[in-house]
Tab-separated table of C-alpha atoms and ligand atoms in Angstrom:
chain	number	residue	atom	x	y	z
N	1	MET	CA	76.597	145.203	107.520
N	2	SER	CA	80.144	144.082	108.340
N	3	TRP	CA	82.769	145.200	110.585
N	4	ARG	CA	85.836	147.424	108.949
N	5	GLY	CA	88.412	147.525	111.592
N	6	VAL	CA	91.804	150.037	111.486
N	7	ILE	CA	92.936	147.309	109.078
N	8	ARG	CA	91.321	147.204	106.328
N	9	GLU	CA	90.973	151.865	106.853
N	10	TYR	CA	94.147	151.352	107.090
N	11	ARG	CA	95.497	148.880	104.474
N	12	ALA	CA	98.089	150.287	102.325
N	13	PHE	CA	99.996	151.408	106.102
N	14	MET	CA	99.497	148.259	107.733
N	15	PRO	CA	102.304	145.285	107.769
N	16	GLU	CA	100.468	142.901	105.184
N	17	ILE	CA	98.209	140.800	105.754
N	18	LYS	CA	95.659	138.077	104.579
N	19	GLU	CA	92.017	139.121	103.637
N	20	SER	CA	90.918	135.999	105.583
N	21	ALA	CA	92.718	136.338	108.470
N	22	ILE	CA	91.528	139.506	109.833
N	23	CYS	CA	90.111	139.728	113.094
N	24	THR	CA	88.194	143.100	114.065
N	25	LEU	CA	85.781	144.228	116.530
N	26	ASN	CA	85.309	147.232	114.269
N	27	GLU	CA	87.971	149.105	116.530
N	28	GLY	CA	89.788	152.863	115.467
N	29	ASN	CA	87.438	155.531	114.245
N	30	THR	CA	87.023	156.984	117.233
N	31	LEU	CA	85.671	160.593	118.302
N	32	LEU	CA	88.293	163.524	118.020
N	33	LEU	CA	86.459	166.054	119.807
N	34	GLU	CA	87.342	169.839	119.840
N	35	ALA	CA	86.978	170.566	122.747
N	36	GLU	CA	85.413	174.053	123.493
N	37	TRP	CA	84.890	174.654	126.756
N	38	LEU	CA	87.785	172.395	128.091
N	39	SER	CA	89.994	175.547	125.721
N	40	ARG	CA	87.911	178.103	127.572
N	41	ARG	CA	89.583	176.485	131.254
N	42	ILE	CA	92.800	176.215	130.131
N	43	GLY	CA	93.119	179.761	128.575
N	44	ASN	CA	96.392	180.747	126.204
N	45	ASN	CA	93.863	180.727	123.226
N	46	LEU	CA	95.138	177.113	122.784
N	47	LYS	CA	92.785	174.990	120.772
N	48	ILE	CA	91.894	171.807	122.375
N	49	TYR	CA	91.286	168.068	120.922
N	50	LEU	CA	90.538	165.242	122.664
N	51	LYS	CA	91.020	161.972	121.248
N	52	PHE	CA	88.657	159.191	122.938
N	53	GLU	CA	89.721	156.278	122.727
N	54	GLY	CA	87.594	154.489	125.516
N	55	GLN	CA	85.202	154.535	122.607
N	56	ASN	CA	87.599	151.224	121.311
N	57	PRO	CA	84.943	148.034	121.410
N	58	THR	CA	87.015	146.954	124.772
N	59	GLY	CA	87.188	150.602	126.123
N	60	SER	CA	90.555	151.475	125.134
N	61	PHE	CA	93.370	152.277	122.254
N	62	LYS	CA	94.935	149.028	122.461
N	63	ASP	CA	92.420	147.317	120.378
N	64	ARG	CA	93.869	149.159	117.875
N	65	GLY	CA	97.040	147.180	118.368
N	66	MET	CA	95.246	143.592	118.980
N	67	THR	CA	93.966	143.488	115.945
N	68	MET	CA	96.859	143.108	114.149
N	69	ALA	CA	98.530	141.092	117.171
N	70	ILE	CA	95.570	138.570	116.663
N	71	SER	CA	95.255	138.398	112.958
N	72	LYS	CA	99.067	137.827	112.513
N	73	ALA	CA	98.426	135.133	114.775
N	74	ILE	CA	96.081	133.546	112.984
N	75	GLU	CA	97.476	134.158	109.710
N	76	GLU	CA	100.563	131.857	111.292
N	77	GLY	CA	98.397	129.037	112.638
N	78	ALA	CA	98.747	130.074	116.611
N	79	LYS	CA	97.042	127.386	118.277
N	80	ALA	CA	96.448	129.972	121.763
N	81	VAL	CA	97.078	133.517	122.528
N	82	ILE	CA	99.444	134.728	125.797
N	83	CYS	CA	100.197	137.848	127.924
N	84	ALA	CA	100.558	138.972	131.023
N	85	SER	CA	98.726	141.719	132.288
N	86	THR	CA	96.155	143.352	134.961
N	87	GLY	CA	94.990	145.682	132.731
N	88	ASN	CA	93.448	147.048	128.850
N	89	THR	CA	95.836	144.425	127.368
N	90	SER	CA	93.913	141.561	128.497
N	91	ALA	CA	90.638	142.711	127.973
N	92	ALA	CA	91.305	143.027	124.550
N	93	ALA	CA	93.634	139.910	124.140
N	94	ALA	CA	90.328	137.908	125.976
N	95	ALA	CA	87.804	139.971	123.258
N	96	PHE	CA	89.523	139.777	120.190
N	97	SER	CA	91.093	136.169	120.548
N	98	ALA	CA	87.335	134.966	121.598
N	99	VAL	CA	86.341	136.319	117.976
N	100	ALA	CA	88.872	133.871	116.655
N	101	ASP	CA	88.446	130.748	118.597
N	102	LEU	CA	91.896	130.933	120.292
N	103	PRO	CA	92.262	129.999	123.758
N	104	CYS	CA	93.669	133.143	125.459
N	105	ALA	CA	95.777	133.002	128.898
N	106	VAL	CA	95.793	136.114	130.980
N	107	LEU	CA	98.893	135.845	133.601
N	108	ILE	CA	97.925	138.515	136.478
N	109	PRO	CA	100.466	139.196	138.665
N	110	GLN	CA	100.096	140.691	142.315
N	111	GLY	CA	98.584	143.940	142.773
N	112	LYS	CA	95.754	146.436	142.244
N	113	ILE	CA	93.872	145.489	139.919
N	114	ALA	CA	91.159	147.577	137.783
N	115	LYS	CA	88.156	145.329	138.108
N	116	GLY	CA	85.877	146.531	134.901
N	117	LYS	CA	89.670	144.980	132.945
N	118	LEU	CA	89.834	141.756	134.948
N	119	SER	CA	86.054	141.399	134.660
N	120	GLN	CA	86.121	141.859	130.661
N	121	ALA	CA	88.800	139.065	130.160
N	122	ILE	CA	86.862	136.739	131.909
N	123	PHE	CA	83.881	137.498	130.747
N	124	TYR	CA	85.421	136.854	127.153
N	125	GLY	CA	86.057	133.339	128.213
N	126	ALA	CA	90.052	134.053	128.728
N	127	LYS	CA	92.018	131.405	131.222
N	128	VAL	CA	93.094	134.279	133.911
N	129	MET	CA	95.837	132.817	136.264
N	130	GLN	CA	97.097	134.806	138.956
N	131	VAL	CA	101.035	134.044	139.629
N	132	GLN	CA	102.334	133.845	142.862
N	133	GLY	CA	105.084	136.789	141.844
N	134	ASN	CA	105.771	140.340	140.310
N	135	PHE	CA	105.052	141.493	136.574
N	136	ASP	CA	108.529	140.487	135.362
N	137	GLU	CA	108.684	136.705	136.868
N	138	ALA	CA	104.801	136.158	135.007
N	139	LEU	CA	106.390	138.064	131.909
N	140	ASP	CA	109.097	135.837	132.169
N	141	VAL	CA	106.670	132.458	132.003
N	142	VAL	CA	104.754	134.068	129.102
N	143	ARG	CA	107.992	134.591	126.948
N	144	GLU	CA	109.190	131.278	127.253
N	145	ILE	CA	105.637	129.533	126.249
N	146	GLY	CA	105.552	132.339	123.014
N	147	LYS	CA	109.657	130.865	122.339
N	148	ASN	CA	108.549	127.030	122.810
N	149	TYR	CA	104.779	126.357	121.328
N	150	PRO	CA	102.044	127.718	118.657
N	151	VAL	CA	101.051	130.146	121.530
N	152	THR	CA	101.192	133.962	120.412
N	153	VAL	CA	102.382	136.270	123.432
N	154	VAL	CA	100.475	139.663	122.899
N	155	ASN	CA	102.220	141.859	125.250
N	156	SER	CA	104.230	144.501	124.660
N	157	ILE	CA	106.782	142.362	122.947
N	158	ASN	CA	104.828	141.917	120.310
N	159	PRO	CA	105.828	143.249	116.945
N	160	TYR	CA	102.613	143.556	115.914
N	161	ARG	CA	100.984	146.061	118.545
N	162	ILE	CA	102.961	149.349	117.157
N	163	PRO	CA	101.774	149.375	113.374
N	164	GLY	CA	97.881	148.669	114.611
N	165	GLN	CA	98.362	151.633	116.785
N	166	ARG	CA	99.732	154.205	114.444
N	167	SER	CA	96.616	154.034	113.216
N	168	ALA	CA	95.148	156.793	115.606
N	169	ALA	CA	97.971	158.620	113.797
N	170	PHE	CA	96.431	158.587	111.187
N	171	GLU	CA	93.152	159.457	112.266
N	172	VAL	CA	94.236	162.841	114.164
N	173	ILE	CA	95.193	163.717	110.828
N	174	ASP	CA	92.478	162.900	108.743
N	175	GLN	CA	90.204	164.082	111.717
N	176	LEU	CA	91.910	167.585	111.804
N	177	GLY	CA	91.415	167.735	108.134
N	178	GLY	CA	94.928	166.892	106.319
N	179	LEU	CA	96.924	168.871	109.068
N	180	ALA	CA	98.907	168.089	112.104
N	181	PRO	CA	98.359	169.547	115.901
N	182	ASP	CA	101.210	171.715	116.955
N	183	TYR	CA	101.376	169.204	120.329
N	184	GLN	CA	100.311	166.183	121.169
N	185	CYS	CA	99.966	165.228	124.778
N	186	ILE	CA	99.935	161.181	126.149
N	187	PRO	CA	100.451	159.238	128.584
N	188	VAL	CA	103.088	156.865	129.001
N	189	GLY	CA	102.825	153.580	130.984
N	190	ASN	CA	105.298	150.986	129.084
N	191	ALA	CA	105.748	154.004	126.066
N	192	ALA	CA	104.661	152.372	123.092
N	193	ASN	CA	101.253	154.683	122.500
N	194	ILE	CA	103.935	157.589	121.932
N	195	VAL	CA	106.000	155.598	119.611
N	196	SER	CA	103.519	154.831	117.789
N	197	TYR	CA	102.114	157.924	117.227
N	198	TRP	CA	104.739	159.630	116.226
N	199	GLU	CA	105.553	156.471	113.408
N	200	GLY	CA	102.425	156.927	112.312
N	201	TYR	CA	102.721	160.639	111.917
N	202	GLN	CA	106.237	160.745	110.082
N	203	GLN	CA	104.390	157.296	107.915
N	204	TYR	CA	101.708	159.355	107.176
N	205	ARG	CA	103.735	162.593	105.709
N	206	ALA	CA	106.139	160.344	103.927
N	207	ALA	CA	103.141	159.626	102.187
N	208	GLY	CA	101.999	163.156	101.484
N	209	LYS	CA	98.928	163.120	103.598
N	210	PHE	CA	99.780	166.264	105.763
N	211	LYS	CA	102.813	168.786	104.912
N	212	ASN	CA	102.880	170.957	107.865
N	213	ASN	CA	105.015	170.046	111.248
N	214	LEU	CA	105.186	167.339	112.564
N	215	PRO	CA	103.541	167.614	116.081
N	216	LYS	CA	106.139	167.740	119.301
N	217	MET	CA	105.351	164.734	121.213
N	218	LEU	CA	104.911	165.379	125.015
N	219	GLY	CA	104.851	161.514	126.833
N	220	PHE	CA	103.306	162.618	131.014
N	221	GLN	CA	104.430	160.185	133.167
N	222	ALA	CA	102.883	159.446	137.180
N	223	GLU	CA	105.317	161.184	139.377
N	224	GLY	CA	105.541	158.049	141.866
N	225	SER	CA	105.362	155.866	138.824
N	226	ALA	CA	108.255	158.524	135.993
N	227	PRO	CA	110.823	156.358	134.975
N	228	ILE	CA	112.021	157.631	132.326
N	229	VAL	CA	111.524	161.263	133.994
N	230	GLN	CA	113.934	160.467	136.751
N	231	GLY	CA	116.463	157.701	134.468
N	232	HIS	CA	115.920	155.085	135.798
N	233	PRO	CA	113.827	152.361	136.446
N	234	ILE	CA	111.482	152.449	139.440
N	235	GLU	CA	111.851	149.296	141.697
N	236	LYS	CA	108.068	149.708	143.141
N	237	PRO	CA	106.181	152.157	140.801
N	238	GLU	CA	102.942	153.976	142.808
N	239	THR	CA	100.074	155.777	141.067
N	240	ILE	CA	96.181	155.344	140.927
N	241	ALA	CA	96.448	155.260	137.486
N	242	THR	CA	96.892	151.621	136.463
N	243	ALA	CA	97.482	151.909	133.454
N	244	ILE	CA	101.093	153.771	133.845
N	245	ARG	CA	102.330	152.158	137.030
N	246	ILE	CA	105.013	151.662	135.446
N	247	GLY	CA	108.432	150.685	136.595
N	248	ASN	CA	110.681	149.727	133.837
N	249	PRO	CA	109.266	151.047	130.482
N	250	ALA	CA	109.779	148.521	127.208
N	251	SER	CA	109.954	150.899	124.790
N	252	TRP	CA	111.931	153.163	126.712
N	253	GLN	CA	114.758	154.174	124.720
N	254	ARG	CA	113.021	154.095	121.035
N	255	ALA	CA	110.066	156.934	123.367
N	256	VAL	CA	113.450	158.772	124.300
N	257	GLN	CA	114.667	159.042	121.407
N	258	VAL	CA	111.051	160.190	119.818
N	259	VAL	CA	110.221	163.191	121.979
N	260	LYS	CA	113.768	164.312	121.230
N	261	GLU	CA	113.605	163.970	117.261
N	262	SER	CA	110.302	166.276	117.968
N	263	GLU	CA	111.500	168.574	119.950
N	264	GLY	CA	108.778	167.747	122.349
N	265	LEU	CA	109.283	166.544	126.294
N	266	PHE	CA	108.937	164.299	129.189
N	267	ASP	CA	107.406	165.335	132.862
N	268	THR	CA	105.287	164.087	135.697
N	269	VAL	CA	101.682	164.455	136.963
N	270	THR	CA	100.745	163.865	140.660
N	271	ASP	CA	97.617	161.631	141.325
N	272	GLN	CA	96.173	164.838	142.514
N	273	GLU	CA	96.458	166.489	139.209
N	274	ILE	CA	95.297	163.182	137.322
N	275	LEU	CA	92.254	163.128	139.230
N	276	ALA	CA	91.815	166.669	139.079
N	277	ALA	CA	91.804	166.550	135.285
N	278	GLN	CA	90.081	163.723	135.240
N	279	LYS	CA	87.073	166.022	136.955
N	280	LEU	CA	87.652	168.654	134.224
N	281	ILE	CA	87.461	166.245	131.339
N	282	ALA	CA	84.605	165.305	132.662
N	283	HIS	CA	82.810	168.820	133.693
N	284	THR	CA	83.621	170.283	130.450
N	285	GLN	CA	82.591	167.631	127.905
N	286	GLY	CA	81.037	165.017	129.583
N	287	ILE	CA	83.506	162.352	128.778
N	288	PHE	CA	84.664	159.654	131.292
N	289	CYS	CA	88.174	158.449	130.739
N	290	GLU	CA	90.201	156.441	133.285
N	291	PRO	CA	92.459	158.374	135.186
N	292	ALA	CA	95.752	157.190	133.360
N	293	SER	CA	93.999	158.676	130.115
N	294	ALA	CA	93.588	162.368	132.337
N	295	ALA	CA	97.411	162.362	132.902
N	296	SER	CA	97.401	164.150	129.042
N	297	VAL	CA	95.304	166.702	130.172
N	298	ALA	CA	96.835	167.091	133.280
N	299	GLY	CA	99.997	167.285	131.948
N	300	LEU	CA	98.503	170.210	129.452
N	301	VAL	CA	97.122	172.081	132.168
N	302	LYS	CA	100.442	171.536	133.503
N	303	LYS	CA	102.212	172.984	130.949
N	304	ALA	CA	100.311	175.858	130.462
N	305	LYS	CA	99.881	176.951	133.385
N	306	GLN	CA	103.854	177.153	133.003
N	307	GLY	CA	103.367	179.526	129.678
N	308	TYR	CA	105.040	176.331	127.705
N	309	PHE	CA	102.664	176.148	124.644
N	310	LYS	CA	102.649	179.369	122.240
N	311	GLN	CA	99.837	181.284	122.039
N	312	GLY	CA	96.695	180.254	120.143
N	313	ALA	CA	98.311	176.512	119.219
N	314	SER	CA	96.549	173.287	118.816
N	315	VAL	CA	96.984	170.849	120.784
N	316	VAL	CA	95.686	166.826	121.173
N	317	CYS	CA	95.020	165.226	124.279
N	318	ILE	CA	94.788	161.375	123.966
N	319	LEU	CA	92.110	160.350	126.486
N	320	THR	CA	93.335	156.252	126.290
N	321	GLY	CA	90.364	154.645	128.161
N	322	HIS	CA	87.685	154.450	129.802
N	323	GLY	CA	86.529	156.127	132.923
N	324	LEU	CA	84.321	152.581	133.422
N	325	LYS	CA	87.219	150.562	133.260
N	326	ASP	CA	88.712	151.781	137.064
N	327	PRO	CA	84.872	153.035	139.120
N	328	ASP	CA	86.670	152.350	142.112
N	329	SER	CA	89.895	154.344	141.407
N	330	ALA	CA	87.455	157.376	139.966
N	331	ILE	CA	85.517	157.696	143.488
N	332	THR	CA	88.504	157.606	145.588
N	333	ASP	CA	88.449	160.794	146.661
N	334	MET	CA	84.465	161.922	146.033
N	335	PRO	CA	81.849	162.247	148.545
N	336	ASP	CA	79.445	159.537	149.258
N	337	PRO	CA	76.072	159.794	147.875
N	338	TYR	CA	73.547	161.994	150.641
N	339	VAL	CA	71.230	159.772	152.897
N	340	ILE	CA	67.815	161.697	152.710
N	341	GLN	CA	64.658	160.524	153.902
N	342	PRO	CA	61.707	160.148	151.507
N	343	ASP	CA	60.713	163.606	150.946
N	344	LYS	CA	61.513	166.029	148.216
N	345	GLN	CA	62.259	169.027	150.676
N	346	ALA	CA	65.909	166.747	151.647
N	347	VAL	CA	65.799	166.595	147.736
N	348	LEU	CA	65.782	170.303	147.091
N	349	LYS	CA	67.665	171.700	150.241
N	350	ILE	CA	70.645	169.532	148.762
N	351	LEU	CA	69.740	170.984	145.405
N	352	GLY	CA	69.682	174.655	146.956
N	353	LEU	CA	66.035	174.922	145.842
N	354	ASN	CA	64.279	174.965	149.100
G	1	LIG	C1	98.307	150.667	127.774
G	1	LIG	C2	97.529	151.945	128.555
G	1	LIG	C3	99.061	153.227	128.854
G	1	LIG	C4	99.728	153.791	128.905
G	1	LIG	O1	100.609	153.218	127.051
G	1	LIG	P1	101.564	152.679	126.550
G	1	LIG	O2	101.703	152.277	125.548
G	1	LIG	O3	101.879	151.382	127.949
G	1	LIG	O4	102.599	153.802	127.274
G	1	LIG	C5	97.561	154.556	129.249
G	1	LIG	N1	96.403	154.275	129.424
G	1	LIG	C6	95.331	153.491	128.851
G	1	LIG	C7	94.085	153.123	129.433
G	1	LIG	C8	96.141	151.907	129.009
G	1	LIG	O5	95.297	150.856	128.428
């Protein structure tokens, strides 16, 4: 059996690409779970669904855009691939370019790095270079190389990533049996994903794939990293959710438009709310997502408490990446393991069974 992936699955809705250039790792087709236990905990009679993008081959939704970006690089005859990233973009870029047999440069700026993501980039064989400078300086180097050499830039500025990422919206509609949800909650970093979903829903509706209303798009930023909510770039964004620690989002204006058109909103969630939501998702539904992903559910919890949703509404929350990507931040406020003697009584005592 050969891998299919989102380009072949949604060929009619993707930019044109020749079959021989398609580079796929069988991304997409991720679970849309009807989260019954979580819904009960949140109340308001909501019908909550979780789209678990951690099931993608490198553990985040970035694979959906990367299959398109790398396939185009192949079609265009690129000699290498480059990105500035400490995150899931670098993991996806490294994996797809390895399969495409293209050298991949990953420039990592100074700052905190999630070990899971960096280990992926290294293990897939990317040339990882630590830049003595900030993200913007690293991105400048990337852009300059992309402009003057046959090297494809696969950062958010790559025009093929959003079309690939629209596939997630198609899946939501298909998985709900040809119906759009009333609301969609999503974490927002560079804001490409919220734009991708919206464009995907619009594209699918125009093709007659569903007839009810487009969902209201609710975008959540971490409180210490909320340029869109605050209305200005954040010089030193801070949050435990590294995947959305972005001070000046690439798709800012477009995302503002999307939220307006959909009659949705942007709001913030605190790191504490993010970590609580991450735990809640694991404990109620058995899904371990990374902190940034949990911002969607943290936002849902916040808005439900405020009585924002209409009773009985359907809400899709996007869990953008896998929890094993960033184990360090997941356990920051967790207790250390118990230290015990090799003695059954000690175990029973901790279980409350003595
Ligand atoms: C990239 C990423 C985001 C943010 O998506 P944007 O398109 O930058 O808004 C959120 N969560 C995870 C896990 C990511 O990798």
